[in-house]
Short mmCIF file of C-alpha atoms in Angstrom, two decimals:
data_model
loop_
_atom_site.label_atom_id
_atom_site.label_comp_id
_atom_site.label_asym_id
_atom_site.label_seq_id
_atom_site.Cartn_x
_atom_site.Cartn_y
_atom_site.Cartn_z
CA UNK A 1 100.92 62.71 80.19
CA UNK A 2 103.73 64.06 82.64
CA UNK A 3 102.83 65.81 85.81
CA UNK A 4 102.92 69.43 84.29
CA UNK A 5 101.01 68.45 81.41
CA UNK A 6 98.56 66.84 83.85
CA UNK A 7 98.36 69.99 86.52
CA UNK A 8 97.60 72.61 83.89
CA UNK A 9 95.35 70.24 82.22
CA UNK A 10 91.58 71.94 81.73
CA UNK A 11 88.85 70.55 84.48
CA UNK A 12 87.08 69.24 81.91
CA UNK A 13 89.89 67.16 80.54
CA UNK A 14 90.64 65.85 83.91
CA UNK A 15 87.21 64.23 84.26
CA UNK A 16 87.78 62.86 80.78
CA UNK A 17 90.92 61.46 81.76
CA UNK A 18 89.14 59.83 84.57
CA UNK A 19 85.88 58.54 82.81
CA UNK A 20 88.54 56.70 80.48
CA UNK A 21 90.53 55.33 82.92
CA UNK A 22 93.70 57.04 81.99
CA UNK A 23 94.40 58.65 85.57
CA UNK A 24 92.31 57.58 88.90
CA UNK A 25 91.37 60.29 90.76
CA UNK A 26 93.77 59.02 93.43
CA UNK A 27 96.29 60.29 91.18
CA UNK A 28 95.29 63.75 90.26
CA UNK A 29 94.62 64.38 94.22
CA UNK A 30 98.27 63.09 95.14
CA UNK A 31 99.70 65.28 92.25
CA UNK A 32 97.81 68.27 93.31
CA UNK A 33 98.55 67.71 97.06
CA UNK A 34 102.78 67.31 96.55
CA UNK A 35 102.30 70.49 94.37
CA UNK A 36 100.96 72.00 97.15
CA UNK A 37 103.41 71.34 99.75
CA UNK A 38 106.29 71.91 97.71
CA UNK A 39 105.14 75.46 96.20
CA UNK A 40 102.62 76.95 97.81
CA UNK A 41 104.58 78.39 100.88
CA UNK A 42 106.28 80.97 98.83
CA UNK A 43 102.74 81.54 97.19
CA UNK A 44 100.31 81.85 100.00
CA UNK A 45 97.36 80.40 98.20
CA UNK A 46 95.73 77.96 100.52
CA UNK A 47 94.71 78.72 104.26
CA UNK A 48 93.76 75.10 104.66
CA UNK A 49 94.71 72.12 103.27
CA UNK A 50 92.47 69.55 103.46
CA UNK A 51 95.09 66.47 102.53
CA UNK A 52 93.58 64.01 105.03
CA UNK A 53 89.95 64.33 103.35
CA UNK A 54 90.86 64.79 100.05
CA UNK A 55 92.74 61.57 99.43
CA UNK A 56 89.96 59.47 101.46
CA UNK A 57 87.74 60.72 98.82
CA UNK A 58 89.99 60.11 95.75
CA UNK A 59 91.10 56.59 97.55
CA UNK A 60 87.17 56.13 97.82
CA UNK A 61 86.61 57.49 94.09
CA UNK A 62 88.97 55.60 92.74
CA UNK A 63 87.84 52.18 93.90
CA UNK A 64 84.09 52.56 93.13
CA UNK A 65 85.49 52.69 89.04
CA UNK A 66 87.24 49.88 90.21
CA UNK A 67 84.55 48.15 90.46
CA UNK A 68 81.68 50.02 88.50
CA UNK A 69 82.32 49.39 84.57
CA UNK A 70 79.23 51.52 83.73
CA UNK A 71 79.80 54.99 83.92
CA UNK A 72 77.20 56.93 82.05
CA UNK A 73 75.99 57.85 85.27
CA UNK A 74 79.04 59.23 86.76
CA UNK A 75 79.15 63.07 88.58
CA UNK A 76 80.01 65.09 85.57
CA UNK A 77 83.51 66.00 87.58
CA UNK A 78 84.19 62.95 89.23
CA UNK A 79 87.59 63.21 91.11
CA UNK A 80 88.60 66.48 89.77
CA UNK A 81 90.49 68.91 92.17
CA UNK A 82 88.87 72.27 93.23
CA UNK A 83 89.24 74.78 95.90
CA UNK A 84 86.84 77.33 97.88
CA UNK A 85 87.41 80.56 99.05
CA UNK A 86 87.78 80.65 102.75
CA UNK A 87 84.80 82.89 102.56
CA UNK A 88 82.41 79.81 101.81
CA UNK A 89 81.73 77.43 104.80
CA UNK A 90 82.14 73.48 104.26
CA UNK A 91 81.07 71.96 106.74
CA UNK A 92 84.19 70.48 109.79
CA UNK A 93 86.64 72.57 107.67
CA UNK A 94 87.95 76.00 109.41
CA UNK A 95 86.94 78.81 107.94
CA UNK A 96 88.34 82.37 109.22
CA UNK A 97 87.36 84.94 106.83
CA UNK A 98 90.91 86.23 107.02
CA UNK A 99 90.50 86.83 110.27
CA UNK A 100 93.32 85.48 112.48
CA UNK A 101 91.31 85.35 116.36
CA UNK A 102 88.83 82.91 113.97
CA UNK A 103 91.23 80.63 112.96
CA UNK A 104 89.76 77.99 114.56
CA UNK A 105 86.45 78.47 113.42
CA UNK A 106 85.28 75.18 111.88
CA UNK A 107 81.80 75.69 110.21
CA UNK A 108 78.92 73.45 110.99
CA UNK A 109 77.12 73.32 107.56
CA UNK A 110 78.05 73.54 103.77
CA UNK A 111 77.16 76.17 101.59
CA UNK A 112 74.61 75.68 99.52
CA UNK A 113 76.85 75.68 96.00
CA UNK A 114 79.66 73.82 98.27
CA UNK A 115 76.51 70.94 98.36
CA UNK A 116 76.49 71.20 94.57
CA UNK A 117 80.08 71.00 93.75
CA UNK A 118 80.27 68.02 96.07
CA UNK A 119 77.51 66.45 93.97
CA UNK A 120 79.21 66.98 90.85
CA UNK A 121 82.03 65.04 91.80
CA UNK A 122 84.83 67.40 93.07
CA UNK A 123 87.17 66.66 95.19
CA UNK A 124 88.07 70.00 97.34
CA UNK A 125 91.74 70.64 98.00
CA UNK A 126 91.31 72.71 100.36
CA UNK A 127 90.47 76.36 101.24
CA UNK A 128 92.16 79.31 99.65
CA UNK A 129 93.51 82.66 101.11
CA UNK A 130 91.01 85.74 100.88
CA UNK A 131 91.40 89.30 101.93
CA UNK A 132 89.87 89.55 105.18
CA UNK A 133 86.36 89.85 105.71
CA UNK A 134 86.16 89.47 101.57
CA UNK A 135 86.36 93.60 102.04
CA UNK A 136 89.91 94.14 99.79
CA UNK A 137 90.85 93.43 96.30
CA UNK A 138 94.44 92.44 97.71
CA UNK A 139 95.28 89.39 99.48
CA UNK A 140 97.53 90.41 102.86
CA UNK A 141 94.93 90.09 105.55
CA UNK A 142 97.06 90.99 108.73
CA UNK A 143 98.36 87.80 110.78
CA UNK A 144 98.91 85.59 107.90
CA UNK A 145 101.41 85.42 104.96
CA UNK A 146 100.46 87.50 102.18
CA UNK A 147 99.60 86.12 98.92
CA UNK A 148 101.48 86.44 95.61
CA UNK A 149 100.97 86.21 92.42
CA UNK A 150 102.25 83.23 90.11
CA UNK A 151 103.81 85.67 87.41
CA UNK A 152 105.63 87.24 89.53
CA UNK A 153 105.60 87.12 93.79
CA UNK A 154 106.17 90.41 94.26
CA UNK A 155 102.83 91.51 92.48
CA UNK A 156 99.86 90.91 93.85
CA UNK A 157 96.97 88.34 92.47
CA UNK A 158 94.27 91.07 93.57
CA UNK A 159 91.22 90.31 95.75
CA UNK A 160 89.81 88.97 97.38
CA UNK A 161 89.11 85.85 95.59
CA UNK A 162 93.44 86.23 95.14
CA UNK A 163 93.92 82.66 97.09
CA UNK A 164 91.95 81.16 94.27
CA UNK A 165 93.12 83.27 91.10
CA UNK A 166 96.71 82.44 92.45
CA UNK A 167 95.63 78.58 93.27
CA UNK A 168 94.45 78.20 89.71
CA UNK A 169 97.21 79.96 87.70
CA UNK A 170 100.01 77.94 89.32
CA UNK A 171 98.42 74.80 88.81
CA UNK A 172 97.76 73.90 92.29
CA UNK A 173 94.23 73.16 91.74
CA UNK A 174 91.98 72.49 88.70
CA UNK A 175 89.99 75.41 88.40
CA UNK A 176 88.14 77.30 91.68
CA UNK A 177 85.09 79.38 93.60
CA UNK A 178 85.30 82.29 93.80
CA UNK A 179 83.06 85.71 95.33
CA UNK A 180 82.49 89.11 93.36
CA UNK A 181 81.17 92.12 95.54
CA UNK A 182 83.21 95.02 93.41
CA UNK A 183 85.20 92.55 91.31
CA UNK A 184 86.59 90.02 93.72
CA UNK A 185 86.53 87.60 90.98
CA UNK A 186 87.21 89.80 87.80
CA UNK A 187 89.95 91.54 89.46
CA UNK A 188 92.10 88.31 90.31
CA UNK A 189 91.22 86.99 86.63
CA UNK A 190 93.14 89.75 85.23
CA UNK A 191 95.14 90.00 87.38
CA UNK A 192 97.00 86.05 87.54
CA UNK A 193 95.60 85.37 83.75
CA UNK A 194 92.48 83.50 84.09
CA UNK A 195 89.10 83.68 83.02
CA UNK A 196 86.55 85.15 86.08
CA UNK A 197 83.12 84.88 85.99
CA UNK A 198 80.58 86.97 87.80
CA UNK A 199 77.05 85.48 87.41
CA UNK A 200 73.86 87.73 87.14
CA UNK A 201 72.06 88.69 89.94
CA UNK A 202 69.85 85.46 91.37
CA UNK A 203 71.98 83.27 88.91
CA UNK A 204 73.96 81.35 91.93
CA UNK A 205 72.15 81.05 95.20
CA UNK A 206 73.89 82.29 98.80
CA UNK A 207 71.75 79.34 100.88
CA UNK A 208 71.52 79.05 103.60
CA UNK A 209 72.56 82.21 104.94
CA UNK A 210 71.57 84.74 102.09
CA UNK A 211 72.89 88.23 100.83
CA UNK A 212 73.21 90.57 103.34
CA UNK A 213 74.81 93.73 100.78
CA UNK A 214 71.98 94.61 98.84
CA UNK A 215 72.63 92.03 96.05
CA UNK A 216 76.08 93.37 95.26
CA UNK A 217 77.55 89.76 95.75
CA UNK A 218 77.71 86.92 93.66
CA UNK A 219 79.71 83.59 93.71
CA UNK A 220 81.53 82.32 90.45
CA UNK A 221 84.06 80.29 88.75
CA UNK A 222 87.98 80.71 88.33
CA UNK A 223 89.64 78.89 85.69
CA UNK A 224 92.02 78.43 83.14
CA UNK A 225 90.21 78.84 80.21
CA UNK A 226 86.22 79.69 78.85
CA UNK A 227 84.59 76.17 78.90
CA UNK A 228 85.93 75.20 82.46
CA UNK A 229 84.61 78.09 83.83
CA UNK A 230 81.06 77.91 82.11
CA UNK A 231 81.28 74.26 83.24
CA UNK A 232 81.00 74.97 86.78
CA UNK A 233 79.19 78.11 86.47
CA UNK A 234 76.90 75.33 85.54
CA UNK A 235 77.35 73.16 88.29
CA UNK A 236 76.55 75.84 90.59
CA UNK A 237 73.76 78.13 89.17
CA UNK A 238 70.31 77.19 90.00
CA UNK A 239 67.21 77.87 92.77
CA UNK A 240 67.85 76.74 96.44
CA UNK A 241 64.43 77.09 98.42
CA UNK A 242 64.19 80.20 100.25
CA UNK A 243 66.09 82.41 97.43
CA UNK A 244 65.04 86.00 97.94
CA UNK A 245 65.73 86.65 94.42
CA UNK A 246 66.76 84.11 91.09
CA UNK A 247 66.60 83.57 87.59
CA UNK A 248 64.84 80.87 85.76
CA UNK A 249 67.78 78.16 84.69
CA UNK A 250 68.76 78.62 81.28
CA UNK A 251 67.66 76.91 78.00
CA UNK A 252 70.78 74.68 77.42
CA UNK A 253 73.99 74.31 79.46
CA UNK A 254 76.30 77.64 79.65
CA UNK A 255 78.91 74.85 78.62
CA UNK A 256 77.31 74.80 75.11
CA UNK A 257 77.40 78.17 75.13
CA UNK A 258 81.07 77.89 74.70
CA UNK A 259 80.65 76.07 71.31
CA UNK A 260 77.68 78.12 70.28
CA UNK A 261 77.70 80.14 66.75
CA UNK A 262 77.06 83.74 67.19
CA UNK A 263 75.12 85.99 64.97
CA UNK A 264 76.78 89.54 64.46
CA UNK A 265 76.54 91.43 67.90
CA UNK A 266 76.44 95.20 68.59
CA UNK A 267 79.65 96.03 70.68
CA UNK A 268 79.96 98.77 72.65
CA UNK A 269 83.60 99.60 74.03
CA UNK A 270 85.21 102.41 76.10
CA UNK A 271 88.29 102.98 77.45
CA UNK A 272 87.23 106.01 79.95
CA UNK A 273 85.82 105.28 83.16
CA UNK A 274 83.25 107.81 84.12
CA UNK A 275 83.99 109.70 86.26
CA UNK A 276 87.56 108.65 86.41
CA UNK A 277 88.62 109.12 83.26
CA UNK A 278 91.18 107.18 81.47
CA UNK A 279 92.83 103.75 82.05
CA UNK A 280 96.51 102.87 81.81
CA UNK A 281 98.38 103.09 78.49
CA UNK A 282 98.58 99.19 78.85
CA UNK A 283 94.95 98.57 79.65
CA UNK A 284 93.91 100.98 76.98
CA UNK A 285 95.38 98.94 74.74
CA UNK A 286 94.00 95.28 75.58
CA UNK A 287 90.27 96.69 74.93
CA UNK A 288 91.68 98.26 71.52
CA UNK A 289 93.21 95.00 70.47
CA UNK A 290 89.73 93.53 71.58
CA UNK A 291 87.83 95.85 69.79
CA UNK A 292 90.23 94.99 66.65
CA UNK A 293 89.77 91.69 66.49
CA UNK A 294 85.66 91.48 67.52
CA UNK A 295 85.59 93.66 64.49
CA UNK A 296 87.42 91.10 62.47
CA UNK A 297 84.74 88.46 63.50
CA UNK A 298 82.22 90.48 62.07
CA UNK A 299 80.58 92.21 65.32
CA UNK A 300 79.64 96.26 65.13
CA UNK A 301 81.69 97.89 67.02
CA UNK A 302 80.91 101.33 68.64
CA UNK A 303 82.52 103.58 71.30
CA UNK A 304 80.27 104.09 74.20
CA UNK A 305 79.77 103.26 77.69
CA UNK A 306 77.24 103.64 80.51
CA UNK A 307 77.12 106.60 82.99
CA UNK A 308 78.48 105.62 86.13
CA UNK A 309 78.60 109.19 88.13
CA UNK A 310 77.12 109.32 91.55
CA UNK A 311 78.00 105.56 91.64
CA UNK A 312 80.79 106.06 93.91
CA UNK A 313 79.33 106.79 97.09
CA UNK A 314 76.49 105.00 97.68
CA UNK A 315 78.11 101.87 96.74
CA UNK A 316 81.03 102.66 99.02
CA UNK A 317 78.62 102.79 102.13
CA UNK A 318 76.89 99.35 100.70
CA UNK A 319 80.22 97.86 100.07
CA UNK A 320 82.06 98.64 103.67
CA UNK A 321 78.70 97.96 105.71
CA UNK A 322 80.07 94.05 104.92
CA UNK A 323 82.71 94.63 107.49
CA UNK A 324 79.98 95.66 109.84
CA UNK A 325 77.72 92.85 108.77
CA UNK A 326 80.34 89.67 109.83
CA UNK A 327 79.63 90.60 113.35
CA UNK A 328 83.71 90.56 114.00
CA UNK A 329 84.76 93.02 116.36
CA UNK A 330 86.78 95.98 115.53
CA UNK A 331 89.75 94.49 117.93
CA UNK A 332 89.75 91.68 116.10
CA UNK A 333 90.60 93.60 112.64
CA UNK A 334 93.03 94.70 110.38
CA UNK A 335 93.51 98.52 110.77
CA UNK A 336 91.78 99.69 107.54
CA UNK A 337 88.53 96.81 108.25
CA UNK A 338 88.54 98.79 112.03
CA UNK A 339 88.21 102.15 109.82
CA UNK A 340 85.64 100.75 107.64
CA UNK A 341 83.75 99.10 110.38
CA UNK A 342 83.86 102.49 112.16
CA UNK A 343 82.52 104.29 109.41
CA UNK A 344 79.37 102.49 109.50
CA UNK A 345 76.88 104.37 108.87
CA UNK A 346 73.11 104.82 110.13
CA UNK A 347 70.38 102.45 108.61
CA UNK A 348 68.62 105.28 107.61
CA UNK A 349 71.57 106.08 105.41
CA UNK A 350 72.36 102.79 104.55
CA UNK A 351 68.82 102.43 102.83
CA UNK A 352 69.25 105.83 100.82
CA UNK A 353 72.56 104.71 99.50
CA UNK A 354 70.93 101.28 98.15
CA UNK A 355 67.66 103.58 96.71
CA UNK A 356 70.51 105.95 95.07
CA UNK A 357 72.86 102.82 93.76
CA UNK A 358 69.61 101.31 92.37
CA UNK A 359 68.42 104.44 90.41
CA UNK A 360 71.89 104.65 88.53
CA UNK A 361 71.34 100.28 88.10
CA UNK A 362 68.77 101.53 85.88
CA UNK A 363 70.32 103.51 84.24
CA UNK A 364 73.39 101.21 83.27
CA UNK A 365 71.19 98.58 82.22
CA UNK A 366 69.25 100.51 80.13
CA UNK A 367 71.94 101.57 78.49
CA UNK A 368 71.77 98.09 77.02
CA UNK A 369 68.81 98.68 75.74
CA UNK A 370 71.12 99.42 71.97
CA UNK A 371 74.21 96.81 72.60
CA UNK A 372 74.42 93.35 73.59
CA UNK A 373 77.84 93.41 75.28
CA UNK A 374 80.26 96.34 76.40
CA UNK A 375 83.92 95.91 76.35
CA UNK A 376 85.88 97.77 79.66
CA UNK A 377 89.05 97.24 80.95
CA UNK A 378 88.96 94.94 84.11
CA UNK A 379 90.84 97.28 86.29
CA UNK A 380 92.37 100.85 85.80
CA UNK A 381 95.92 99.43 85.70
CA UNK A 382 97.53 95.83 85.98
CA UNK A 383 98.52 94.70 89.67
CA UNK A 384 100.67 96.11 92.37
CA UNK A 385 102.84 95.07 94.33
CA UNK A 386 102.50 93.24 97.71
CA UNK A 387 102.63 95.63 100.83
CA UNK A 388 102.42 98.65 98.29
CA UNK A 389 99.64 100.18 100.06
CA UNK A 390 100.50 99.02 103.38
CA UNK A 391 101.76 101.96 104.68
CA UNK A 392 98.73 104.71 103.65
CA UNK A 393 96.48 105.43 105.32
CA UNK A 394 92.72 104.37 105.28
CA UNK A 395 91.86 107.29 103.40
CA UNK A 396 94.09 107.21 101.46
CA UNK A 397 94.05 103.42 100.93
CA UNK A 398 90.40 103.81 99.71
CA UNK A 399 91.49 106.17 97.32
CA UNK A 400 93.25 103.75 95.84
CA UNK A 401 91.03 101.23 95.44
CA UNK A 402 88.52 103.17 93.79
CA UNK A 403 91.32 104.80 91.84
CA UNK A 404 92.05 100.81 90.51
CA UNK A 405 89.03 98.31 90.88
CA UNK A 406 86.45 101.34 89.41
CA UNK A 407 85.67 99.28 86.03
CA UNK A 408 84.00 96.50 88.46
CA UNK A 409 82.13 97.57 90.68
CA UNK A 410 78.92 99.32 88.05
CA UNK A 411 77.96 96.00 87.52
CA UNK A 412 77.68 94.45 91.21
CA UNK A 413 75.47 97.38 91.39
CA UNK A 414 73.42 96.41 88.26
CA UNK A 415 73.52 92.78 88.75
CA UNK A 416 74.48 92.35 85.48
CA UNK A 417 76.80 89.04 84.29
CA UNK A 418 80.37 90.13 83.41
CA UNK A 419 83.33 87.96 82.22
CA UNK A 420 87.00 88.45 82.83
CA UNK A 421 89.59 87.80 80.04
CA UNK A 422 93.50 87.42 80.01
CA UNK A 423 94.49 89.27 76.71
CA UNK A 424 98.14 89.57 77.01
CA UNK A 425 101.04 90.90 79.70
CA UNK A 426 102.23 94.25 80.89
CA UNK A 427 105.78 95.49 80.41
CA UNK A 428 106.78 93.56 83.50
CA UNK A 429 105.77 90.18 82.48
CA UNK A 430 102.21 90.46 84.68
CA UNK A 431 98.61 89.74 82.54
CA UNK A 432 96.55 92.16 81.42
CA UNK A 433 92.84 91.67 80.33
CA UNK A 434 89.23 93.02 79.66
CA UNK A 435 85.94 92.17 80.91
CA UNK A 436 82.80 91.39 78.88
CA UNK A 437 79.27 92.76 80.50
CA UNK A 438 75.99 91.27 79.22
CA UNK A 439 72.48 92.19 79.90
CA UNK A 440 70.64 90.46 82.82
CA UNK A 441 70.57 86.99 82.57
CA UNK A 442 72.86 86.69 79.03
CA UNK A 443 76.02 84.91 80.18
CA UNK A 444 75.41 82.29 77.42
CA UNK A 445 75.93 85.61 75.15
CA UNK A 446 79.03 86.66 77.08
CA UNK A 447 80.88 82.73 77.08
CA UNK A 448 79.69 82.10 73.44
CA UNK A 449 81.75 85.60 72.24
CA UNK A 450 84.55 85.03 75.13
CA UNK A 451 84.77 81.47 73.29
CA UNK A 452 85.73 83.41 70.18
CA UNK A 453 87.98 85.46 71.76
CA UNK A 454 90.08 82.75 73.54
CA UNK A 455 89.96 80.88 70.01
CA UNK A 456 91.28 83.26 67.98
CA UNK A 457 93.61 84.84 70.03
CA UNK A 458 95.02 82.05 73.07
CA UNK A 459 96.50 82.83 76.02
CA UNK A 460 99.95 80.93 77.54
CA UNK A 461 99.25 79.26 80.59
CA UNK A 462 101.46 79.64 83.13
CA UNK A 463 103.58 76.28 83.28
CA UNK A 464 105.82 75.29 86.02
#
């Protein structure tokens, strides 16, 4: 296989590769680490290489097979490349939030799903660029380089997870983690061509810290395709003691979701986003090419979608108290994180925004009660470019946002799972895509129908 082949090869072919002794992971981490240095300073995807570690490991890796003919009781990803978002502490590794006055913070402990990718096997590249503080869904924290997107640098790969979704889609890691607080996942997915997925509520654990948004937040996988990312949604998912909220782990792997047969599902889809309205021309027509082809499959199809007004405002105040909540001082932030921060509002008010965000939860989720899955654009329109914004200001800035990531965010609020998915490209060369929403606790119903999807209709990987 020749080095391209090899870099945009899926995560679980990798660990194939390796369990047959057709690459060492020695190999894949050298690979990885020259693709690195030679592209990623026009890209702007990693904060933090972590070259020195990473070929110890794959040196160490590679001579336990060596020496160890039985492998049937191998980590499931032995040796395969992955990165985490400089949001996510691992342990003696810096880790600076986007903040530049922390950048060198090194954190004492691991996180608790950093622990389980390290017992799967992984080897961790390194850790990729976020919007600072997590707060933006574009990747330019002020102080360091922005970050662009593969397709084309002078879009943007979206936020904050953008170090990752940009990471992944130019093959300079084997798939990543990733954080969703109003689409932080989702929105880089569709944004760089990837499949994003944000877990239900209590589905992947925030040991040993916790959530400190009201459950908004949720970690999950980026990848280059549907079974890599249920792969390590698996490898991540599960009860760490002291959870204040979880799910009980699922009947089989989400992996064999992938390969699952599905009955006939009730579909609802919408392109209006209440109380919005209307998404682009462009993104309009990804869901109605979606819809097409579910319909094709055999699923009901109906238009419909759940009411999101009053949403806006109490998840605003739940979603900027995070600046507030990472203890960094004002001085130490990016002008629109300073305005957020000073915002803040009173605790009293903080709690009546989480009792209003919850009433309209229930009211989303019910709406469930008569479909299985809803199809929504990801975003309101494909990507901008970088710096576009960087001259507004904070009000307007906000305005913005809302005015692009407002698809997402309903379902941090619900805690519902939701799935990102590349469906094509805009009309200058940048992917579009959808999301899939489930009811609590159904991603194996959202991977087995995104499986279908990705079958029957595949998307290009970006190749260079």
């Amino acid at each position: 296989m020749n080095p391209i082949d090899l870099a945009f090869s899926s995560a679980l072919e990798q660990a194939r590769l390796i369990r047959s002794g057709e690459v060492s992971p020695l190999e894949l981490a050298e690979l990885y680490l020259e693709r690195i240095e030679r592209l990623d300073s026009g890209l702007g995807s990693y904060l933090t290489v972590m070259a020195e570690s990473a070929i110890a490991l794959a040196k160490s890796q590679t001579e336990h097979l060596a020496t160890n003919r039985d492998r049937t009781n191998l980590p499931p990803f032995l040796g395969v490349p992955i990165s985490i978002k400089d949001l996510t502490p691992v342990a003696n590794v810096r880790c600076a939030y986007g903040v530049p006055a922390l950048y060198n913070n090194i954190a004492t402990y691991d996180d608790g799903i950093v622990s389980k990718i390290k017992a799967a096997g992984f080897n961790i590249l390194g850790k990729t660029a976020t919007a600072q503080v997590g707060s933006l869904p574009y990747t330019e924290p002020a102080g360091f380089p922005p970050t662009r997107n593969p397709w084309n640098l002078e879009y943007s790969p979206g936020g904050s997870s953008g170090g990752a979704a940009a990471a992944v889609a130019a093959g300079l890691c084997a798939i990543a983690q990733g954080s969703d607080g109003g689409g932080s996942i989702r929105g880089p997915a569709f944004c760089c061509g990837l499949v994003g997925i944000k877990p239900s509520r209590g589905r992947v654990s925030h040991a040993p810290v916790g959530d400190y948004q009201s459950g908004i937040s949720a970690n999950g996988p980026l990848a280059r395709n549907v079974r890599d990312a249920a792969a390590l949604l698996d490898v991540i998912s599960g009860y760490i003691t002291g959870d204040p909220y979880w799910l009980p782990n699922p009947e089989t792997a989400f992996l064999t979701a992938a390969d699952r047969e599905l009955g006939n599902l009730k579909i609802a889809f919408s392109t209006v986003i209440p109380p919005l309205g209307e998404v682009s021309s462009e993104c309009q027509q990804s869901v109605i090419k979606t819809v097409e082809l579910l319909s094709e499959i055999g699923h009901h199809l109906e238009p419909g979608c759940p009411d999101f007004n009053g949403l806006i405002e109490p998840f605003t105040i739940i979603w900027q108290s995070g600046v507030a909540a990472s203890g960094i001082p004002g001085e130490a932030l990016e002008p629109m994180n300073k305005w957020l921060l000073e915002r803040t509002c009173s605790a009293g008010d903080y709690l009546r925004a989480v009792t209003q965000m919850q009433l309209i939860a229930r009211r989303i989720v019910g709406f469930f009660n008569d479909f299985d899955v809803l199809v929504l654009p990801t975003y309101m329109h494909s990507s901008i470019r970088v710096g576009e914004w960087a001259n507004l200001s904070p009000e307007e800035t906000l305005q913005k946002i809302i005015n692009w990531i407002a698809p997402c965010p309903p379902f941090n609020s619900s805690g519902q799972p939701a799935i990102a998915l590349p469906t094509g490209l805009d009309s200058n060369g940048l992917p579009l895509g959808i999301q899939l929403i489930g009811r609590p606790g159904a991603e194996a119903t959202l991977i087995a129908l995104a499986a279908q999807i990705e079958a029957a209709r595949p998307f290009p990987v970006l190749r260079f």
